[in-house]
mmCIF file of C-alpha atoms in Angstrom:
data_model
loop_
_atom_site.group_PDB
_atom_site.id
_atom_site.type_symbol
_atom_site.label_atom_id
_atom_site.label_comp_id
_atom_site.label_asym_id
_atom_site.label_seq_id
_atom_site.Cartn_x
_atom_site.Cartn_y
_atom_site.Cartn_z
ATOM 1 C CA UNK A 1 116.236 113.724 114.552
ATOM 2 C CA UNK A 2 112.550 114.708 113.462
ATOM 3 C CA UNK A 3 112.539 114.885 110.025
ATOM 4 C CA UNK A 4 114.959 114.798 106.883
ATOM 5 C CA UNK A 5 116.007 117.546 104.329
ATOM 6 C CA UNK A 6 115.177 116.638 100.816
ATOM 7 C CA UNK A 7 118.677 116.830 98.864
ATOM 8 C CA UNK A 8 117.745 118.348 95.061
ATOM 9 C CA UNK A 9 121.437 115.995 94.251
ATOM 10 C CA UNK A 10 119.890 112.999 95.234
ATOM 11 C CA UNK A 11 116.910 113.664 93.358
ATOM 12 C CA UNK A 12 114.859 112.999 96.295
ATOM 13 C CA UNK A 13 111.214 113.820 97.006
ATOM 14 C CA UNK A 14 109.457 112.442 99.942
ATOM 15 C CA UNK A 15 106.202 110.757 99.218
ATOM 16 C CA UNK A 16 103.649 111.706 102.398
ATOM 17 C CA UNK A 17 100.746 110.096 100.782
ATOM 18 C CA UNK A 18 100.120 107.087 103.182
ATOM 19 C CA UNK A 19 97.263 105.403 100.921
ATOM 20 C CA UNK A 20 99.442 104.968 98.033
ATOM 21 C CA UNK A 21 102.605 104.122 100.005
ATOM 22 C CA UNK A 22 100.427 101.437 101.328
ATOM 23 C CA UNK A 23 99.144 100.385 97.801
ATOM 24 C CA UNK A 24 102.675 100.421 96.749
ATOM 25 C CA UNK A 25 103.940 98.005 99.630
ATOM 26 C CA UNK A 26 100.371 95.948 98.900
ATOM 27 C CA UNK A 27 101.762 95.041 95.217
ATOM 28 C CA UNK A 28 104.236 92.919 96.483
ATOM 29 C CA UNK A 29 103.070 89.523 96.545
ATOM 30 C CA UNK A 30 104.936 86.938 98.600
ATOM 31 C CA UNK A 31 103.528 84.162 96.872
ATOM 32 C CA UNK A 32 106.187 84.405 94.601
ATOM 33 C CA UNK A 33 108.702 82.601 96.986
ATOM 34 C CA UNK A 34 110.916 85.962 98.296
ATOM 35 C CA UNK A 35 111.709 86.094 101.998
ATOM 36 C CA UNK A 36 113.360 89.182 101.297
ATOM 37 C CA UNK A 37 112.531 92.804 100.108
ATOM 38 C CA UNK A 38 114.763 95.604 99.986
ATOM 39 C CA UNK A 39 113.580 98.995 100.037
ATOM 40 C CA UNK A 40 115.861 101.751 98.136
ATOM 41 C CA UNK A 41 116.275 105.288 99.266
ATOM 42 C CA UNK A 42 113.289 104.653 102.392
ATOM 43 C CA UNK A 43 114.360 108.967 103.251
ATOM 44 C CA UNK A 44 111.831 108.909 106.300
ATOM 45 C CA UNK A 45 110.408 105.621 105.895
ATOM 46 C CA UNK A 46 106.215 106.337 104.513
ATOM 47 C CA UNK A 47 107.037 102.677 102.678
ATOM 48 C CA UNK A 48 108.998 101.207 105.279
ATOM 49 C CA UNK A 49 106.234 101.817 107.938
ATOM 50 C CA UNK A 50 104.280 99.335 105.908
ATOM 51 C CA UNK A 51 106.707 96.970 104.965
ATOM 52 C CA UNK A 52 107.794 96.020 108.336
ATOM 53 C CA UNK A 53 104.045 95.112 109.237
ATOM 54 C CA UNK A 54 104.546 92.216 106.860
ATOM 55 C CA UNK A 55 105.932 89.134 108.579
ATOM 56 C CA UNK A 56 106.380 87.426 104.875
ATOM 57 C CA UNK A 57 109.352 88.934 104.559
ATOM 58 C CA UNK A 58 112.499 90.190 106.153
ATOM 59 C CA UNK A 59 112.900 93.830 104.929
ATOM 60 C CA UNK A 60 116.197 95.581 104.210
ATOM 61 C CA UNK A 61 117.134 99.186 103.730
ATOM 62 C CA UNK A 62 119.796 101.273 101.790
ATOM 63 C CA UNK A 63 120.010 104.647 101.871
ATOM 64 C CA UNK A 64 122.855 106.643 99.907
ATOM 65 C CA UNK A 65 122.019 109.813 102.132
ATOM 66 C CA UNK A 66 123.890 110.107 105.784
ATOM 67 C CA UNK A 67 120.689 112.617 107.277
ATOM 68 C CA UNK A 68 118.106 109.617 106.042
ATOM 69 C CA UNK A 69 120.672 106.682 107.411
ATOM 70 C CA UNK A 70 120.614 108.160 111.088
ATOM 71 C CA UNK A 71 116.603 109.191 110.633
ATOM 72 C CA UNK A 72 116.099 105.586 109.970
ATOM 73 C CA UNK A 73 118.421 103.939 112.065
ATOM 74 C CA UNK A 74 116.782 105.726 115.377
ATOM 75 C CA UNK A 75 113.166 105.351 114.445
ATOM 76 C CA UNK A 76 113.979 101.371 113.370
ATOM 77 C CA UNK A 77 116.672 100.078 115.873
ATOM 78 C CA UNK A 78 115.733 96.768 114.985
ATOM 79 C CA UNK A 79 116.905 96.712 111.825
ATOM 80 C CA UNK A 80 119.939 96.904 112.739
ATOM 81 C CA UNK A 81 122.289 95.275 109.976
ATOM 82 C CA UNK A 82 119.178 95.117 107.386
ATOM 83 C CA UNK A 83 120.021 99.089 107.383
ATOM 84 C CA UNK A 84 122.548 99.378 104.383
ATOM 85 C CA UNK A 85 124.517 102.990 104.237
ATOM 86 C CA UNK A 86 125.297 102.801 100.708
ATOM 87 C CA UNK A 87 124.849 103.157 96.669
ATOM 88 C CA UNK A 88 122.281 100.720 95.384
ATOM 89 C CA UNK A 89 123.991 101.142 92.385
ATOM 90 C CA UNK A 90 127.430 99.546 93.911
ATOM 91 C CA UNK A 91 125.701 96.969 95.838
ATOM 92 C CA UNK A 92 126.439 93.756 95.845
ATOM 93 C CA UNK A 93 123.818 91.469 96.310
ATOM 94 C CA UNK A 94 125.347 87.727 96.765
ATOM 95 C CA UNK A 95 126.288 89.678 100.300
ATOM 96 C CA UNK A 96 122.996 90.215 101.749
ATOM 97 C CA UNK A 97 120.307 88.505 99.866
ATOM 98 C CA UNK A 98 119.245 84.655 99.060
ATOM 99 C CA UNK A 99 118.200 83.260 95.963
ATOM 100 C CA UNK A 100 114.519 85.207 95.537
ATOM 101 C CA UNK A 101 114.084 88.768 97.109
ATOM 102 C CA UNK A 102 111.977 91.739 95.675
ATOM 103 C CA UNK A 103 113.015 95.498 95.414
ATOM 104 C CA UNK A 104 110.860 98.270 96.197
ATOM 105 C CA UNK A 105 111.151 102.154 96.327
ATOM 106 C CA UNK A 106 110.191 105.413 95.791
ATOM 107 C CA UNK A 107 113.203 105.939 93.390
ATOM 108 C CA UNK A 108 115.089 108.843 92.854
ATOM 109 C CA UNK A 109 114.152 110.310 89.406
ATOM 110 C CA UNK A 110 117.597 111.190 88.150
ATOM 111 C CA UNK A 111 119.258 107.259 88.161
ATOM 112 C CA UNK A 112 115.712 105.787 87.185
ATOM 113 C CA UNK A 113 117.500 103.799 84.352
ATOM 114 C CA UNK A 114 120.008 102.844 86.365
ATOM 115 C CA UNK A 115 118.439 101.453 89.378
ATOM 116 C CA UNK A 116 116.067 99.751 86.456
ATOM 117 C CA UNK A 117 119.301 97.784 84.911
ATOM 118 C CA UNK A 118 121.116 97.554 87.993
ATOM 119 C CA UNK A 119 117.664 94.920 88.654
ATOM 120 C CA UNK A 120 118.316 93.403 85.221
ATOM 121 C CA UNK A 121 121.606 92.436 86.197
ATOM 122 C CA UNK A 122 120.195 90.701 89.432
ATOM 123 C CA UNK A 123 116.975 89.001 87.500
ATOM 124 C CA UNK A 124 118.001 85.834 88.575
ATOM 125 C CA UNK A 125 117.934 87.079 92.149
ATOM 126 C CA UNK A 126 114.875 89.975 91.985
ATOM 127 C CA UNK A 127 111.551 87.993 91.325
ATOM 128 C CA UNK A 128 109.498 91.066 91.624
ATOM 129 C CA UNK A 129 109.779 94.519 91.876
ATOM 130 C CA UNK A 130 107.385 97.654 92.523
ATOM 131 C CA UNK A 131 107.879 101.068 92.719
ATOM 132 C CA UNK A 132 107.715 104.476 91.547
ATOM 133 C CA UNK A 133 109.442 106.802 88.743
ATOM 134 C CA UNK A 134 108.469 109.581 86.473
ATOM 135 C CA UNK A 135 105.336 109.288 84.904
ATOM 136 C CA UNK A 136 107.340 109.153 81.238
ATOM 137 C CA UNK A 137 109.557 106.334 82.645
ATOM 138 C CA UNK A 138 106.619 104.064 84.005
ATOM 139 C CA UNK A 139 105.159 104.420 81.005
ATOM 140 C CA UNK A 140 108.357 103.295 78.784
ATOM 141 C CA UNK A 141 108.853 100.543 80.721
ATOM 142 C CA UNK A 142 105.147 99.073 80.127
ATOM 143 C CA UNK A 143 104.924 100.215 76.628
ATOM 144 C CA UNK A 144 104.285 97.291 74.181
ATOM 145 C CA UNK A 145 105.313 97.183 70.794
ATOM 146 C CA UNK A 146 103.888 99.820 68.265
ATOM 147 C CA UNK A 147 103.950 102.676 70.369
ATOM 148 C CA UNK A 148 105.762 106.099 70.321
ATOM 149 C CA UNK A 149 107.127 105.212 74.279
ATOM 150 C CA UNK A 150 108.364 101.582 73.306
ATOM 151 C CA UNK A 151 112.288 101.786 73.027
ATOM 152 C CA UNK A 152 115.538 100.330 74.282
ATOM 153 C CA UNK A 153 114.105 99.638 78.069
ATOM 154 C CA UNK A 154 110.560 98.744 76.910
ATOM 155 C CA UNK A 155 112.209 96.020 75.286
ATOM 156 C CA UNK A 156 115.216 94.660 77.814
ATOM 157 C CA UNK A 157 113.031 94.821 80.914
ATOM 158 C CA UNK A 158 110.377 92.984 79.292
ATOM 159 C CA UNK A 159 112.452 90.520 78.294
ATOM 160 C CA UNK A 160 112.677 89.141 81.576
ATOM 161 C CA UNK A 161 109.901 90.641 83.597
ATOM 162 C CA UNK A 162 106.158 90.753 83.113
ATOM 163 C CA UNK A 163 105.714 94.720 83.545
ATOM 164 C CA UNK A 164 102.339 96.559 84.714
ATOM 165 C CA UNK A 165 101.628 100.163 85.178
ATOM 166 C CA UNK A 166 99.650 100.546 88.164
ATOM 167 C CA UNK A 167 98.821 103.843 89.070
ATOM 168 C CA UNK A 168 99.470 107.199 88.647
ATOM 169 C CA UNK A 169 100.817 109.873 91.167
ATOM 170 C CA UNK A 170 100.102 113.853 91.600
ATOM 171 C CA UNK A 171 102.832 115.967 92.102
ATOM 172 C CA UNK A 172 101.257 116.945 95.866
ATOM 173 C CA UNK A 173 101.576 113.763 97.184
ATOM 174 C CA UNK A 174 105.326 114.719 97.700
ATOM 175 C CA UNK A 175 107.582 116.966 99.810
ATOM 176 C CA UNK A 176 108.931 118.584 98.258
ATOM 177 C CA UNK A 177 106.718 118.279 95.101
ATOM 178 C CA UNK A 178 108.123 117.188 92.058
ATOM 179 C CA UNK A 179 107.570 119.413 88.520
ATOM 180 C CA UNK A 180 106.240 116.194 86.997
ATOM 181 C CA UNK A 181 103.664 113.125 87.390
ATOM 182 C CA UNK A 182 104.473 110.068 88.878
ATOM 183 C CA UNK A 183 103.853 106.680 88.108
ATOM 184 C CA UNK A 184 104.144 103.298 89.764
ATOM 185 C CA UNK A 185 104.595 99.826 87.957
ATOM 186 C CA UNK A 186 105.531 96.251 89.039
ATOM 187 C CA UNK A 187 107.724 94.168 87.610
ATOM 188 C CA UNK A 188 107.327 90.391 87.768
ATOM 189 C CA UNK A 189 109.759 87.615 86.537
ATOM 190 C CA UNK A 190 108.502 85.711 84.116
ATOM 191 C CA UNK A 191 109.621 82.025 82.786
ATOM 192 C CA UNK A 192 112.341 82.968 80.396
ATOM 193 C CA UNK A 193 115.351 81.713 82.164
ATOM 194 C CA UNK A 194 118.379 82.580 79.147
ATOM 195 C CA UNK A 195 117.088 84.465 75.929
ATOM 196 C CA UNK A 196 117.026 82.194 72.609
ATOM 197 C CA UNK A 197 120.034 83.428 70.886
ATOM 198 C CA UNK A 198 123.166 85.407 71.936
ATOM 199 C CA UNK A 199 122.111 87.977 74.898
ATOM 200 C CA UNK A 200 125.425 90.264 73.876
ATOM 201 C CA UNK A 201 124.339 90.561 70.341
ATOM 202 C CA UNK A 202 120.957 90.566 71.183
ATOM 203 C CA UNK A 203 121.719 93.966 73.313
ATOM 204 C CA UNK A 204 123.840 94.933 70.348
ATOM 205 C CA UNK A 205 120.744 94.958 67.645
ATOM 206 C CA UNK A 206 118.084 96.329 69.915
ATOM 207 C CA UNK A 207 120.123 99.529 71.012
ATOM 208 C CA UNK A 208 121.659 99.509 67.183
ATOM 209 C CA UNK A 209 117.845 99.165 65.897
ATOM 210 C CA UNK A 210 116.460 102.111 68.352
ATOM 211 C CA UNK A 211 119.438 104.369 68.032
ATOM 212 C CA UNK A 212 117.705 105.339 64.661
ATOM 213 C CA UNK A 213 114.598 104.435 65.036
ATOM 214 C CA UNK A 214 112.980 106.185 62.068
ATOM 215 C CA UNK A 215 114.772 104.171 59.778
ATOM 216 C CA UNK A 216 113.638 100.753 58.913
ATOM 217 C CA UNK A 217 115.899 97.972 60.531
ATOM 218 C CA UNK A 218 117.501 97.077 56.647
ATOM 219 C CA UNK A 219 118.905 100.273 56.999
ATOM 220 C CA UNK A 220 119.339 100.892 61.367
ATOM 221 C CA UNK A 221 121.208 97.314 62.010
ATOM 222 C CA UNK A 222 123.169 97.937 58.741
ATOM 223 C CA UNK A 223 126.241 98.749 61.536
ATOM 224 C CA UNK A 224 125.812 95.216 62.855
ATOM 225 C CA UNK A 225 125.127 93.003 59.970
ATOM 226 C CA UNK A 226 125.742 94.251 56.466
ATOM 227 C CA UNK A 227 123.249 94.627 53.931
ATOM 228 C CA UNK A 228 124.080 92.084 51.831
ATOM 229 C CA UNK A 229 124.363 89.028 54.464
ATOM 230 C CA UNK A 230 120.237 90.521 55.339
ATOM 231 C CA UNK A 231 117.666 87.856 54.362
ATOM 232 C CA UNK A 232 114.496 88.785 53.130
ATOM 233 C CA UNK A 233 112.998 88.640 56.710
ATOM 234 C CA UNK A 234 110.126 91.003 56.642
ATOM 235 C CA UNK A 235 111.102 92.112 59.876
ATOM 236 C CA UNK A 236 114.071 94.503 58.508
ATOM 237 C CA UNK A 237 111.385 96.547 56.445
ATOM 238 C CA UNK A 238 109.829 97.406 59.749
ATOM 239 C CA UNK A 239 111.279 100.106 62.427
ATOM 240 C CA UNK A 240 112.386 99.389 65.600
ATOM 241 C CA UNK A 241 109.165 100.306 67.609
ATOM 242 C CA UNK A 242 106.941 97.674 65.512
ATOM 243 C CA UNK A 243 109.331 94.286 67.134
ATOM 244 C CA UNK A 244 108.330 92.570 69.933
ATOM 245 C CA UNK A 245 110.935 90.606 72.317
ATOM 246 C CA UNK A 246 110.086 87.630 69.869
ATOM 247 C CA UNK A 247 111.143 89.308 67.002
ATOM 248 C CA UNK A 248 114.122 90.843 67.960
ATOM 249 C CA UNK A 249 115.617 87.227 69.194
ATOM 250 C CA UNK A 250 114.559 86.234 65.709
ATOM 251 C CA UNK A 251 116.784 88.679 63.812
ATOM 252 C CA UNK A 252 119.245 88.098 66.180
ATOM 253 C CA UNK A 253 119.699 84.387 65.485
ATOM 254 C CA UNK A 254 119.301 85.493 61.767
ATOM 255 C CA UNK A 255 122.480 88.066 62.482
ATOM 256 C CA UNK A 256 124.283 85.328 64.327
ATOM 257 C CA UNK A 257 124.041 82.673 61.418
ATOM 258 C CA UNK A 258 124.529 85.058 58.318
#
């Protein structure tokens, strides 16, 4: 097989750009302890050509598409059972991977949020992660506190990872080319092992809190914790955007103990 139809269901677009496929794969930094890196949705492999140069790591595949699993499994035989035919989404990890691994791609647009909590779920597995989404995505996930693209994600992911926006990508770096910019990032575990206060209710407040986000958290959270059993916490006269992680395990204990 010589090449691979991009499917507009899978949301695919085939990066061709070899310099920042290779700037992609160079973000990854072993150091970090992973002997294992699995690449999602490798279509013809632009990443995978540079991953499996690295003898750092062991790299795995997983490919949801049938045309991309044969593609791949002809040009790399070796692989062999490192090539996964299957939903990222539905993987399970314990499976395949050790204790650290990393998770690159050039991910398909249209699950971006999922793939991104489907690695929040693994964090204590996924040290690092790099790859590339929509422009708008990349840039929620890095936002920091006080601006118009810090929401629900901003705040989860960077809970638990240390998250960079790296570079940008033109549409014509792709086949076929995407209606939109793209935008790579890196996501790096940081210390925080469990958060400070109760990670259920914690969820609870922050998607309560940006759910109505132009209302100031006395009135947003007043679904979680009612107004009356409130302290007089500056916090709640702010909106949503203005916490940081910090803050919003603060009100959380707060919530817990009223």
């Amino acid at each position: 097989m010589s090449t691979v139809r991009a499917k507009k269901h899978l949301g695919q677009h085939f990066l061709n750009d070899k310099n920042a496929a290779k700037k992609i794969v160079d973000a990854l930094d072993p150091k970090l302890g992973f002997t294992q890196v699995l690449e999602v949705g490798p279509g013809m492999g632009v990443l995978s050509d540079f991953l499996l140069q690295n003898d750092a790591y062991e790299t795995w595949m997983i490919d949801v598409d049938d045309e991309s699993i044969e593609f791949l499994a002809d040009k790399y035989p070796q692989l062999e059972h490192r090539l996964i035919h299957g939903d990222f989404l539905n993987l399970d990890f314990s499976q395949h991977f050790g204790e650290k691994m990393a998770v690159i791609g050039n991910f398909p647009y249209n699950i971006s949020s999922q793939i991104l909590f489907k690695i929040l779920d693994e964090r204590n597995r996924v040290v690092q992660m790099t790859g590339m989404f929509q422009k708008e995505v990349a840039e929620r996930c890095t936002a920091k506190a006080g601006s118009k693209e810090y929401g629900i994600l901003s705040v989860f992911l960077q809970a638990y990872y240390h998250v960079e926006y790296l570079f940008t990508v033109k549409a014509g770096a792709f086949n076929p080319p995407p209606k939109v910019l793209s935008g790579v990032i890196r996501m790096t575990r940081n210390d925080r092992t469990e958060l400070a206060c109760d990670e259920k209710l914690f969820w609870r407040v922050v998607k309560s809190a940006f759910n109505q986000r132009r209302k100031t958290l006395r009135n947003s959270l007043s679904a979680v914790v009612t107004k009356d059993k409130m302290s007089d916490n500056p916090l709640y006269e702010l909106r949503a955007e203005r916490l940081t992680v910090n803050d919003f395990i603060v009100l959380t204990n707060e919530i817990a103990n009223a």
